[in-house]
mmCIF file of C-alpha atoms in Angstrom:
data_model
loop_
_atom_site.group_PDB
_atom_site.id
_atom_site.type_symbol
_atom_site.label_atom_id
_atom_site.label_comp_id
_atom_site.label_asym_id
_atom_site.label_seq_id
_atom_site.Cartn_x
_atom_site.Cartn_y
_atom_site.Cartn_z
ATOM 1 C CA MET A 1 27.740 -1.328 45.019
ATOM 2 C CA ASP A 2 28.571 -4.235 46.864
ATOM 3 C CA SER A 3 30.937 -4.224 49.951
ATOM 4 C CA SER A 4 34.059 -3.210 47.646
ATOM 5 C CA GLY A 5 32.279 0.098 46.319
ATOM 6 C CA LYS A 6 31.798 -1.183 43.128
ATOM 7 C CA LYS A 7 28.538 -0.791 40.603
ATOM 8 C CA GLN A 8 25.634 -3.812 40.085
ATOM 9 C CA SER A 9 24.548 -4.571 37.139
ATOM 10 C CA CYS A 10 21.221 -5.169 36.530
ATOM 11 C CA GLY A 11 20.159 -8.928 38.168
ATOM 12 C CA SER A 12 23.654 -9.489 40.323
ATOM 13 C CA ARG A 13 22.556 -10.453 43.084
ATOM 14 C CA GLN A 14 19.807 -13.094 41.134
ATOM 15 C CA PRO A 15 21.542 -13.755 37.968
ATOM 16 C CA LEU A 16 18.469 -14.559 35.523
ATOM 17 C CA PRO A 17 19.577 -15.485 31.691
ATOM 18 C CA ASP A 18 19.003 -13.060 28.952
ATOM 19 C CA ASP A 19 15.528 -14.871 28.101
ATOM 20 C CA CYS A 20 13.750 -14.353 31.054
ATOM 21 C CA PHE A 21 13.932 -10.352 30.414
ATOM 22 C CA TYR A 22 13.463 -10.467 26.779
ATOM 23 C CA LEU A 23 10.465 -11.740 27.936
ATOM 24 C CA ILE A 24 9.334 -9.436 30.449
ATOM 25 C CA PHE A 25 10.461 -6.560 27.703
ATOM 26 C CA GLU A 26 7.852 -8.385 25.734
ATOM 27 C CA LYS A 27 4.957 -8.438 27.859
ATOM 28 C CA LEU A 28 5.021 -4.704 27.994
ATOM 29 C CA ASP A 29 2.312 -3.285 25.588
ATOM 30 C CA ASN A 30 2.888 0.582 26.729
ATOM 31 C CA LYS A 31 5.449 2.676 24.639
ATOM 32 C CA ASN A 32 5.994 4.389 27.958
ATOM 33 C CA ASP A 33 7.067 0.990 30.141
ATOM 34 C CA ARG A 34 9.420 0.022 27.421
ATOM 35 C CA ASP A 35 11.222 3.226 26.835
ATOM 36 C CA SER A 36 11.182 3.269 30.559
ATOM 37 C CA PHE A 37 12.739 -0.211 30.553
ATOM 38 C CA GLY A 38 15.267 0.362 28.248
ATOM 39 C CA LEU A 39 16.894 3.527 30.913
ATOM 40 C CA THR A 40 17.220 0.864 33.849
ATOM 41 C CA CYS A 41 21.025 -0.778 33.215
ATOM 42 C CA HIS A 42 22.543 -0.975 29.561
ATOM 43 C CA LYS A 43 21.942 -4.348 29.565
ATOM 44 C CA PHE A 44 17.748 -3.471 29.661
ATOM 45 C CA LEU A 45 19.128 -0.966 26.523
ATOM 46 C CA ASP A 46 20.668 -3.527 24.447
ATOM 47 C CA ILE A 47 17.151 -5.687 24.853
ATOM 48 C CA GLN A 48 15.373 -2.756 24.090
ATOM 49 C CA ASN A 49 17.283 -2.185 20.980
ATOM 50 C CA SER A 50 17.728 -5.897 19.942
ATOM 51 C CA CYS A 51 14.111 -6.424 20.002
ATOM 52 C CA SER A 52 13.313 -2.629 17.885
ATOM 53 C CA LYS A 53 11.519 -4.343 14.989
ATOM 54 C CA HIS A 54 11.241 -1.317 13.119
ATOM 55 C CA LEU A 55 13.964 1.675 11.398
ATOM 56 C CA ALA A 56 13.094 4.422 10.265
ATOM 57 C CA LEU A 57 15.135 7.393 9.073
ATOM 58 C CA SER A 58 13.095 9.396 7.045
ATOM 59 C CA TRP A 59 14.243 12.911 6.512
ATOM 60 C CA SER A 60 12.530 15.890 5.708
ATOM 61 C CA SER A 61 13.118 18.172 2.851
ATOM 62 C CA HIS A 62 14.396 21.138 5.697
ATOM 63 C CA GLN A 63 16.770 18.189 7.536
ATOM 64 C CA GLN A 64 17.714 17.767 3.654
ATOM 65 C CA ASP A 65 18.891 20.909 2.810
ATOM 66 C CA TYR A 66 20.748 21.298 6.290
ATOM 67 C CA ALA A 67 22.521 18.184 7.243
ATOM 68 C CA CYS A 68 26.107 18.523 7.616
ATOM 69 C CA GLY A 69 27.291 16.165 4.868
ATOM 70 C CA THR A 70 26.908 12.792 3.848
ATOM 71 C CA ASP A 71 29.372 11.306 5.668
ATOM 72 C CA TYR A 72 28.580 12.949 9.163
ATOM 73 C CA GLU A 73 24.488 10.726 7.312
ATOM 74 C CA ASP A 74 26.647 7.791 7.235
ATOM 75 C CA SER A 75 27.999 7.796 9.968
ATOM 76 C CA TYR A 76 24.671 8.730 12.080
ATOM 77 C CA ILE A 77 23.083 6.206 10.038
ATOM 78 C CA LEU A 78 25.819 3.470 10.784
ATOM 79 C CA LYS A 79 25.854 4.377 14.612
ATOM 80 C CA LEU A 80 21.941 3.579 14.442
ATOM 81 C CA LEU A 81 21.933 0.569 12.487
ATOM 82 C CA ASN A 82 24.251 -0.858 14.199
ATOM 83 C CA ARG A 83 22.551 -0.338 17.440
ATOM 84 C CA PHE A 84 19.850 -1.765 16.594
ATOM 85 C CA ASN A 85 21.120 -4.855 14.734
ATOM 86 C CA HIS A 86 18.127 -7.089 14.563
ATOM 87 C CA ILE A 87 15.195 -5.037 12.538
ATOM 88 C CA GLU A 88 13.061 -6.483 9.868
ATOM 89 C CA SER A 89 11.937 -3.953 8.934
ATOM 90 C CA LEU A 90 13.885 -0.428 7.478
ATOM 91 C CA SER A 91 12.316 3.146 5.515
ATOM 92 C CA PHE A 92 14.864 5.651 3.999
ATOM 93 C CA SER A 93 12.457 7.318 3.188
ATOM 94 C CA ASN A 94 12.128 11.329 1.551
ATOM 95 C CA LEU A 95 16.266 9.887 1.819
ATOM 96 C CA VAL A 96 16.631 11.937 -1.694
ATOM 97 C CA LYS A 97 20.908 12.148 -1.263
ATOM 98 C CA LEU A 98 20.757 8.288 -0.346
ATOM 99 C CA SER A 99 23.172 6.919 -3.778
ATOM 100 C CA ASP A 100 23.589 3.589 -4.578
ATOM 101 C CA SER A 101 27.282 3.801 -2.827
ATOM 102 C CA ARG A 102 25.725 5.132 0.169
ATOM 103 C CA LEU A 103 23.543 2.545 0.109
ATOM 104 C CA THR A 104 25.669 0.169 -0.302
ATOM 105 C CA LYS A 105 27.211 0.917 2.658
ATOM 106 C CA PHE A 106 24.934 -0.546 4.684
ATOM 107 C CA LYS A 107 24.567 -3.916 2.969
ATOM 108 C CA LYS A 108 25.937 -6.209 5.364
ATOM 109 C CA HIS A 109 22.815 -4.430 7.524
ATOM 110 C CA LEU A 110 19.813 -5.438 5.261
ATOM 111 C CA CYS A 111 20.183 -8.932 5.824
ATOM 112 C CA SER A 112 17.841 -9.728 7.634
ATOM 113 C CA LEU A 113 15.102 -7.626 6.467
ATOM 114 C CA HIS A 114 11.671 -8.132 5.424
ATOM 115 C CA SER A 115 10.645 -4.387 4.241
ATOM 116 C CA LEU A 116 12.770 -1.201 3.308
ATOM 117 C CA ASP A 117 11.506 1.115 1.730
ATOM 118 C CA LEU A 118 13.095 3.320 -0.702
ATOM 119 C CA SER A 119 10.061 5.365 -2.010
ATOM 120 C CA TYR A 120 11.607 8.798 -2.716
ATOM 121 C CA CYS A 121 15.162 8.141 -3.399
ATOM 122 C CA THR A 122 15.175 9.199 -6.257
ATOM 123 C CA ASN A 123 19.245 9.072 -6.581
ATOM 124 C CA VAL A 124 19.039 5.271 -6.339
ATOM 125 C CA THR A 125 18.727 3.028 -9.357
ATOM 126 C CA ASP A 126 19.616 -0.428 -10.826
ATOM 127 C CA THR A 127 22.786 -0.532 -9.625
ATOM 128 C CA GLY A 128 22.295 0.349 -6.351
ATOM 129 C CA LEU A 129 19.092 -2.116 -6.305
ATOM 130 C CA ALA A 130 20.684 -5.106 -7.355
ATOM 131 C CA SER A 131 23.711 -4.532 -4.181
ATOM 132 C CA VAL A 132 20.149 -4.399 -1.880
ATOM 133 C CA ALA A 133 18.896 -7.281 -3.649
ATOM 134 C CA SER A 134 21.930 -9.719 -3.540
ATOM 135 C CA ASN A 135 22.136 -8.864 0.358
ATOM 136 C CA CYS A 136 17.771 -9.012 1.278
ATOM 137 C CA ARG A 137 16.997 -12.185 0.459
ATOM 138 C CA SER A 138 14.659 -12.866 2.718
ATOM 139 C CA LEU A 139 11.924 -9.922 1.160
ATOM 140 C CA SER A 140 9.210 -9.663 1.482
ATOM 141 C CA VAL A 141 7.904 -6.016 1.284
ATOM 142 C CA ILE A 142 10.216 -3.858 -1.046
ATOM 143 C CA ILE A 143 8.597 -0.077 -1.934
ATOM 144 C CA LEU A 144 9.825 2.233 -4.787
ATOM 145 C CA TYR A 145 7.216 4.630 -4.991
ATOM 146 C CA ARG A 146 8.277 7.652 -6.931
ATOM 147 C CA CYS A 147 11.877 6.185 -7.825
ATOM 148 C CA PHE A 148 12.782 7.842 -10.773
ATOM 149 C CA ASN A 149 16.092 5.426 -11.557
ATOM 150 C CA ILE A 150 15.248 2.210 -11.493
ATOM 151 C CA THR A 151 14.162 0.066 -14.377
ATOM 152 C CA ASP A 152 12.628 -2.842 -16.000
ATOM 153 C CA ASN A 153 16.550 -4.466 -15.435
ATOM 154 C CA GLY A 154 16.166 -3.614 -11.415
ATOM 155 C CA LEU A 155 13.066 -5.412 -10.767
ATOM 156 C CA LYS A 156 14.094 -8.134 -12.507
ATOM 157 C CA ILE A 157 17.000 -8.280 -10.482
ATOM 158 C CA ILE A 158 15.429 -7.907 -7.789
ATOM 159 C CA THR A 159 12.283 -10.402 -8.117
ATOM 160 C CA LYS A 160 14.957 -13.583 -9.819
ATOM 161 C CA SER A 161 16.549 -12.853 -5.894
ATOM 162 C CA CYS A 162 13.711 -12.069 -3.720
ATOM 163 C CA LYS A 163 11.089 -14.652 -5.173
ATOM 164 C CA ASN A 164 9.017 -14.439 -1.351
ATOM 165 C CA LEU A 165 8.023 -10.837 -2.223
ATOM 166 C CA LYS A 166 4.865 -10.674 -0.605
ATOM 167 C CA LYS A 167 4.267 -6.646 -1.886
ATOM 168 C CA VAL A 168 6.069 -4.503 -4.159
ATOM 169 C CA ASP A 169 5.128 -0.495 -4.929
ATOM 170 C CA ILE A 170 6.219 0.750 -8.233
ATOM 171 C CA GLY A 171 4.098 3.407 -8.054
ATOM 172 C CA GLY A 172 5.297 6.638 -10.242
ATOM 173 C CA SER A 173 8.269 4.733 -11.395
ATOM 174 C CA SER A 174 7.582 6.634 -14.761
ATOM 175 C CA ARG A 175 10.626 4.048 -16.008
ATOM 176 C CA ILE A 176 8.601 0.734 -14.930
ATOM 177 C CA THR A 177 7.132 -0.566 -18.460
ATOM 178 C CA ASP A 178 4.989 -4.174 -19.321
ATOM 179 C CA SER A 179 8.011 -5.750 -19.238
ATOM 180 C CA GLY A 180 9.369 -5.582 -15.766
ATOM 181 C CA ILE A 181 6.322 -6.917 -14.686
ATOM 182 C CA LYS A 182 6.315 -9.278 -16.138
ATOM 183 C CA HIS A 183 9.687 -10.238 -14.499
ATOM 184 C CA LEU A 184 7.589 -9.277 -11.254
ATOM 185 C CA ASN A 185 4.449 -12.128 -12.014
ATOM 186 C CA ARG A 186 7.481 -14.756 -13.059
ATOM 187 C CA ASN A 187 9.455 -14.314 -10.169
ATOM 188 C CA CYS A 188 6.879 -13.607 -7.293
ATOM 189 C CA ARG A 189 4.795 -16.210 -6.968
ATOM 190 C CA ARG A 190 3.521 -15.040 -3.662
ATOM 191 C CA LEU A 191 2.468 -11.770 -5.094
ATOM 192 C CA ARG A 192 -0.399 -9.668 -2.154
ATOM 193 C CA ALA A 193 -0.103 -5.671 -3.019
ATOM 194 C CA LEU A 194 0.750 -4.549 -5.967
ATOM 195 C CA ARG A 195 1.125 -0.623 -6.572
ATOM 196 C CA VAL A 196 1.126 0.560 -10.062
ATOM 197 C CA SER A 197 -0.623 3.610 -9.803
ATOM 198 C CA ASN A 198 0.634 6.326 -12.630
ATOM 199 C CA CYS A 199 3.374 3.909 -14.241
ATOM 200 C CA ASP A 200 2.014 5.052 -17.888
ATOM 201 C CA LYS A 201 4.622 3.008 -19.541
ATOM 202 C CA VAL A 202 2.595 0.173 -17.892
ATOM 203 C CA ARG A 203 -0.673 -0.766 -20.763
ATOM 204 C CA GLY A 204 -1.759 -4.113 -18.440
ATOM 205 C CA VAL A 205 0.080 -6.932 -20.881
ATOM 206 C CA GLY A 206 1.825 -8.420 -18.081
ATOM 207 C CA PHE A 207 -0.684 -9.082 -15.814
ATOM 208 C CA GLN A 208 -1.733 -12.126 -18.091
ATOM 209 C CA GLY A 209 -1.483 -15.200 -15.916
ATOM 210 C CA PHE A 210 -1.274 -13.659 -12.376
ATOM 211 C CA SER A 211 -0.939 -15.542 -9.312
ATOM 212 C CA LYS A 212 -4.200 -16.707 -7.330
ATOM 213 C CA THR A 213 -2.383 -15.061 -4.788
ATOM 214 C CA LEU A 214 -3.019 -11.099 -6.111
ATOM 215 C CA ALA A 215 -5.666 -9.519 -3.930
ATOM 216 C CA SER A 216 -4.875 -5.635 -4.288
ATOM 217 C CA LEU A 217 -4.094 -4.128 -7.453
ATOM 218 C CA GLU A 218 -3.089 0.010 -7.148
ATOM 219 C CA ALA A 219 -3.813 0.822 -10.616
ATOM 220 C CA SER A 220 -5.091 4.700 -10.752
ATOM 221 C CA SER A 221 -4.434 7.007 -13.103
ATOM 222 C CA CYS A 222 -2.836 4.263 -15.503
ATOM 223 C CA THR A 223 -2.787 3.911 -19.630
ATOM 224 C CA PHE A 224 -4.409 0.758 -19.615
ATOM 225 C CA ASP A 225 -5.335 -1.135 -22.932
ATOM 226 C CA PHE A 226 -8.404 -2.361 -20.858
ATOM 227 C CA THR A 227 -9.358 -5.284 -23.155
ATOM 228 C CA ASP A 228 -5.892 -6.355 -21.383
ATOM 229 C CA VAL A 229 -7.023 -6.361 -17.703
ATOM 230 C CA ASN A 230 -9.660 -8.933 -17.996
ATOM 231 C CA ALA A 231 -6.090 -10.474 -17.244
ATOM 232 C CA ILE A 232 -6.160 -10.388 -13.988
ATOM 233 C CA SER A 233 -9.530 -12.192 -12.847
ATOM 234 C CA LYS A 234 -8.641 -15.373 -12.447
ATOM 235 C CA SER A 235 -6.030 -13.544 -9.275
ATOM 236 C CA GLY A 236 -8.044 -13.734 -6.117
ATOM 237 C CA LEU A 237 -8.049 -9.846 -6.672
ATOM 238 C CA LYS A 238 -9.984 -8.301 -3.723
ATOM 239 C CA TYR A 239 -9.200 -4.394 -3.879
ATOM 240 C CA LEU A 240 -9.136 -3.211 -7.936
ATOM 241 C CA ASN A 241 -8.263 0.631 -7.594
ATOM 242 C CA LEU A 242 -8.205 1.860 -11.289
ATOM 243 C CA SER A 243 -9.747 5.622 -10.410
ATOM 244 C CA PHE A 244 -8.738 8.061 -13.288
ATOM 245 C CA PRO A 245 -7.948 6.268 -16.269
ATOM 246 C CA ASN A 246 -5.142 7.876 -18.399
ATOM 247 C CA LEU A 247 -6.906 6.186 -21.841
ATOM 248 C CA GLY A 248 -4.842 7.559 -24.235
ATOM 249 C CA LYS A 249 -5.887 5.675 -27.875
ATOM 250 C CA HIS A 250 -6.766 2.784 -25.825
ATOM 251 C CA LYS A 251 -11.269 1.753 -25.523
ATOM 252 C CA LEU A 252 -13.031 1.466 -21.667
ATOM 253 C CA GLY A 253 -15.560 -1.171 -22.711
ATOM 254 C CA ALA A 254 -17.642 -4.217 -20.440
ATOM 255 C CA GLU A 255 -15.717 -6.535 -22.872
ATOM 256 C CA GLY A 256 -12.738 -5.717 -21.273
ATOM 257 C CA LEU A 257 -14.506 -4.635 -17.750
ATOM 258 C CA GLY A 258 -16.368 -8.190 -16.887
ATOM 259 C CA GLY A 259 -13.919 -10.038 -16.460
ATOM 260 C CA LEU A 260 -12.791 -7.753 -13.637
ATOM 261 C CA GLY A 261 -13.477 -11.172 -11.483
ATOM 262 C CA ALA A 262 -16.123 -13.419 -8.745
ATOM 263 C CA ASN A 263 -14.059 -12.376 -5.673
ATOM 264 C CA VAL A 264 -13.374 -8.440 -6.213
ATOM 265 C CA LYS A 265 -14.621 -6.995 -3.069
ATOM 266 C CA ILE A 266 -13.768 -3.450 -3.288
ATOM 267 C CA LEU A 267 -13.876 -1.391 -6.483
ATOM 268 C CA ASP A 268 -12.491 2.108 -7.144
ATOM 269 C CA PHE A 269 -13.800 3.938 -9.926
ATOM 270 C CA SER A 270 -13.426 7.323 -9.470
ATOM 271 C CA HIS A 271 -13.151 9.657 -11.966
ATOM 272 C CA SER A 272 -13.777 6.946 -15.471
ATOM 273 C CA SER A 273 -15.717 9.692 -16.651
ATOM 274 C CA GLN A 274 -15.323 6.345 -19.444
ATOM 275 C CA VAL A 275 -18.383 4.492 -17.782
ATOM 276 C CA ASP A 276 -21.068 4.164 -19.120
ATOM 277 C CA ASP A 277 -24.511 1.410 -18.633
ATOM 278 C CA ASP A 278 -23.270 -1.506 -20.537
ATOM 279 C CA ASP A 279 -20.064 -1.286 -18.265
ATOM 280 C CA ILE A 280 -21.707 -1.158 -14.953
ATOM 281 C CA VAL A 281 -23.788 -4.291 -15.773
ATOM 282 C CA LYS A 282 -21.470 -5.769 -17.176
ATOM 283 C CA ILE A 283 -19.569 -5.649 -13.460
ATOM 284 C CA SER A 284 -22.411 -5.868 -11.005
ATOM 285 C CA ILE A 285 -23.277 -9.240 -12.873
ATOM 286 C CA GLY A 286 -19.439 -10.598 -13.077
ATOM 287 C CA CYS A 287 -17.943 -9.183 -9.200
ATOM 288 C CA PRO A 288 -21.245 -10.721 -6.939
ATOM 289 C CA LEU A 289 -19.234 -10.221 -3.436
ATOM 290 C CA LEU A 290 -18.750 -6.540 -4.316
ATOM 291 C CA GLN A 291 -19.075 -5.083 -0.959
ATOM 292 C CA GLU A 292 -17.798 -0.654 -1.882
ATOM 293 C CA TRP A 293 -17.974 0.068 -4.684
ATOM 294 C CA ASN A 294 -16.771 4.221 -5.232
ATOM 295 C CA LEU A 295 -18.111 5.318 -9.086
ATOM 296 C CA SER A 296 -17.566 9.328 -7.809
ATOM 297 C CA TYR A 297 -17.612 11.020 -11.338
ATOM 298 C CA CYS A 298 -18.731 8.474 -13.164
ATOM 299 C CA ASP A 299 -20.760 11.603 -15.164
ATOM 300 C CA LYS A 300 -22.367 8.973 -17.660
ATOM 301 C CA ILE A 301 -24.206 6.118 -15.785
ATOM 302 C CA GLU A 302 -28.044 6.776 -16.311
ATOM 303 C CA LEU A 303 -31.151 4.381 -14.954
ATOM 304 C CA ARG A 304 -30.117 1.266 -16.473
ATOM 305 C CA GLY A 305 -27.082 0.865 -14.571
ATOM 306 C CA TRP A 306 -28.541 2.015 -10.972
ATOM 307 C CA ASP A 307 -31.031 -0.608 -11.214
ATOM 308 C CA SER A 308 -28.464 -3.660 -12.119
ATOM 309 C CA ILE A 309 -26.749 -2.221 -9.119
ATOM 310 C CA GLY A 310 -29.650 -3.377 -7.127
ATOM 311 C CA SER A 311 -30.656 -6.272 -8.861
ATOM 312 C CA TYR A 312 -27.379 -7.602 -8.747
ATOM 313 C CA CYS A 313 -25.111 -6.220 -5.893
ATOM 314 C CA GLN A 314 -26.778 -7.786 -3.162
ATOM 315 C CA ASN A 315 -23.626 -7.552 -0.606
ATOM 316 C CA LEU A 316 -22.805 -3.887 -1.798
ATOM 317 C CA LYS A 317 -22.229 -2.278 1.416
ATOM 318 C CA ILE A 318 -20.940 1.262 0.624
ATOM 319 C CA LEU A 319 -21.077 3.350 -2.327
ATOM 320 C CA HIS A 320 -19.424 6.631 -3.693
ATOM 321 C CA VAL A 321 -21.518 8.644 -5.302
ATOM 322 C CA PHE A 322 -20.001 11.549 -5.504
ATOM 323 C CA LYS A 323 -21.009 14.065 -8.385
ATOM 324 C CA CYS A 324 -23.124 11.056 -10.265
ATOM 325 C CA PRO A 325 -25.768 13.096 -11.349
ATOM 326 C CA SER A 326 -28.591 11.002 -12.571
ATOM 327 C CA PHE A 327 -28.478 8.848 -9.114
ATOM 328 C CA LEU A 328 -31.111 10.547 -7.423
ATOM 329 C CA ASN A 329 -32.803 9.293 -10.167
ATOM 330 C CA GLY A 330 -31.885 5.886 -9.574
ATOM 331 C CA LEU A 331 -31.983 6.282 -5.351
ATOM 332 C CA ILE A 332 -35.513 3.378 -5.021
ATOM 333 C CA ASP A 333 -33.739 1.424 -7.708
ATOM 334 C CA VAL A 334 -30.543 0.585 -5.736
ATOM 335 C CA SER A 335 -31.866 0.470 -2.405
ATOM 336 C CA ARG A 336 -32.759 -2.460 -3.707
ATOM 337 C CA CYS A 337 -29.612 -4.151 -2.519
ATOM 338 C CA ILE A 338 -29.701 -5.130 0.754
ATOM 339 C CA SER A 339 -26.689 -5.291 2.987
ATOM 340 C CA LEU A 340 -26.126 -1.080 1.736
ATOM 341 C CA SER A 341 -25.238 0.339 4.865
ATOM 342 C CA VAL A 342 -23.699 3.692 3.666
ATOM 343 C CA ILE A 343 -24.122 6.060 0.633
ATOM 344 C CA TYR A 344 -21.142 9.060 -0.108
ATOM 345 C CA ILE A 345 -22.853 11.735 -2.359
ATOM 346 C CA LYS A 346 -22.297 15.404 -2.546
ATOM 347 C CA LYS A 347 -23.841 17.663 -0.131
ATOM 348 C CA CYS A 348 -25.682 19.581 -1.807
ATOM 349 C CA ASP A 349 -27.689 16.391 -2.608
ATOM 350 C CA LEU A 350 -28.829 15.672 0.318
ATOM 351 C CA PRO A 351 -32.193 17.693 0.651
ATOM 352 C CA MET A 352 -33.007 16.729 -3.274
ATOM 353 C CA ILE A 353 -33.143 12.993 -0.979
ATOM 354 C CA PRO A 354 -37.194 11.571 -1.059
ATOM 355 C CA ILE A 355 -36.194 10.612 2.229
ATOM 356 C CA ASP A 356 -39.257 9.607 2.929
ATOM 357 C CA THR A 357 -39.064 6.204 0.261
ATOM 358 C CA MET A 358 -35.807 5.779 1.675
ATOM 359 C CA ARG A 359 -34.634 2.621 3.977
ATOM 360 C CA HIS A 360 -33.742 3.489 7.227
ATOM 361 C CA ASP A 361 -31.150 1.252 7.836
ATOM 362 C CA VAL A 362 -29.185 2.604 4.666
ATOM 363 C CA GLU A 363 -27.306 5.838 5.958
ATOM 364 C CA ILE A 364 -27.199 9.282 3.035
ATOM 365 C CA ILE A 365 -23.567 10.838 3.553
ATOM 366 C CA GLY A 366 -23.143 14.292 2.197
ATOM 367 C CA VAL A 367 -18.735 15.036 1.496
ATOM 368 C CA ASP A 368 -17.106 17.635 0.151
ATOM 369 C CA GLU A 369 -13.913 16.115 -2.370
ATOM 370 C CA ALA A 370 -11.308 16.911 -0.318
ATOM 371 C CA ARG A 371 -12.598 13.972 1.619
ATOM 372 C CA GLN A 372 -13.374 11.625 -1.486
ATOM 373 C CA ARG A 373 -11.689 7.894 0.408
ATOM 374 C CA ILE A 374 -12.298 4.501 -0.196
ATOM 375 C CA THR A 375 -11.248 1.718 1.829
ATOM 376 C CA ASN A 376 -7.411 1.192 0.699
ATOM 377 C CA ILE A 377 -6.115 -2.528 1.854
ATOM 378 C CA TRP A 378 -3.196 -1.921 0.301
ATOM 379 C CA CYS A 379 -1.941 -2.113 3.600
ATOM 380 C CA PHE A 380 -2.249 -6.432 3.737
ATOM 381 C CA LYS A 381 0.411 -7.504 5.772
ATOM 382 C CA PRO A 382 2.967 -9.833 4.088
#
């Protein structure tokens, strides 16, 4: 209070420019301190709000069932978007009631976005994506996981407008084909990470001529023609997930796998039961920088395959061999990998390992099926 009884705002005795308060807020690295900052006064709250870069509007299925209607929900969302008006990352994940018309209501708030998550927004179609494309020219991340109504045309529209996309997730989008991948390839030459897992209409033809910037590809449960997979070998690919391949009429052969790329460091081949020694030899020779390899459930690998890993994969640090029946016979061969530090196997196989003949610097870890995980670098920063 001043002498007249009027309430003073923060800093009114010795006014400081807003830039000073922004600098103070940026120095606060503790969440509680940042929350307390906004409770001090309206000025500090405004600064806190404008410094917020991420906003998640994800609703659980329980909240969806008991929401007070779309008008109330839209009003609530608009209030949040007005309050946090400098966000760069926005998530509508699991907002299954989100439609094209509703997404259009929010479009003026999307202009400065760098990242947009629409995963499980099953009512959003190419029309809604066109609205996003016209307003989000700065997008570098788009997540369309399980957006069943997005087609190749929608992917064409978003990639023509947002040419700086670096991370794209269309996993489970069952209407996307190789034609959509070609649009992505043609229009977004800075792409670093792509997820096409469970896109059963993507065969791999669209990967021809991908940019060298592509470093991460998630393609599990895809029906690839593996003779086309080597089309990505000229990219800078470092992480490749080809687990759970759905081969259909296509064949998995060394001629297609040999071109995976000399830059690959992490390779997930789990549940690829068709992989045999010829494939392993070809990959071991062709991927000298390989650091982690998941071969769990690859039950056709025999001694020649394990020997090639020991001979050529000298940078290999982590090996997954869960349910590989011949691995114990090839253990000594694999131990020739000078960088090897961890082997993941089935728990019940641990007592059968000849410890006295194993390298003491290699940790052998017994895991169950639920813990079968490989390092995931899908979270590449754009």
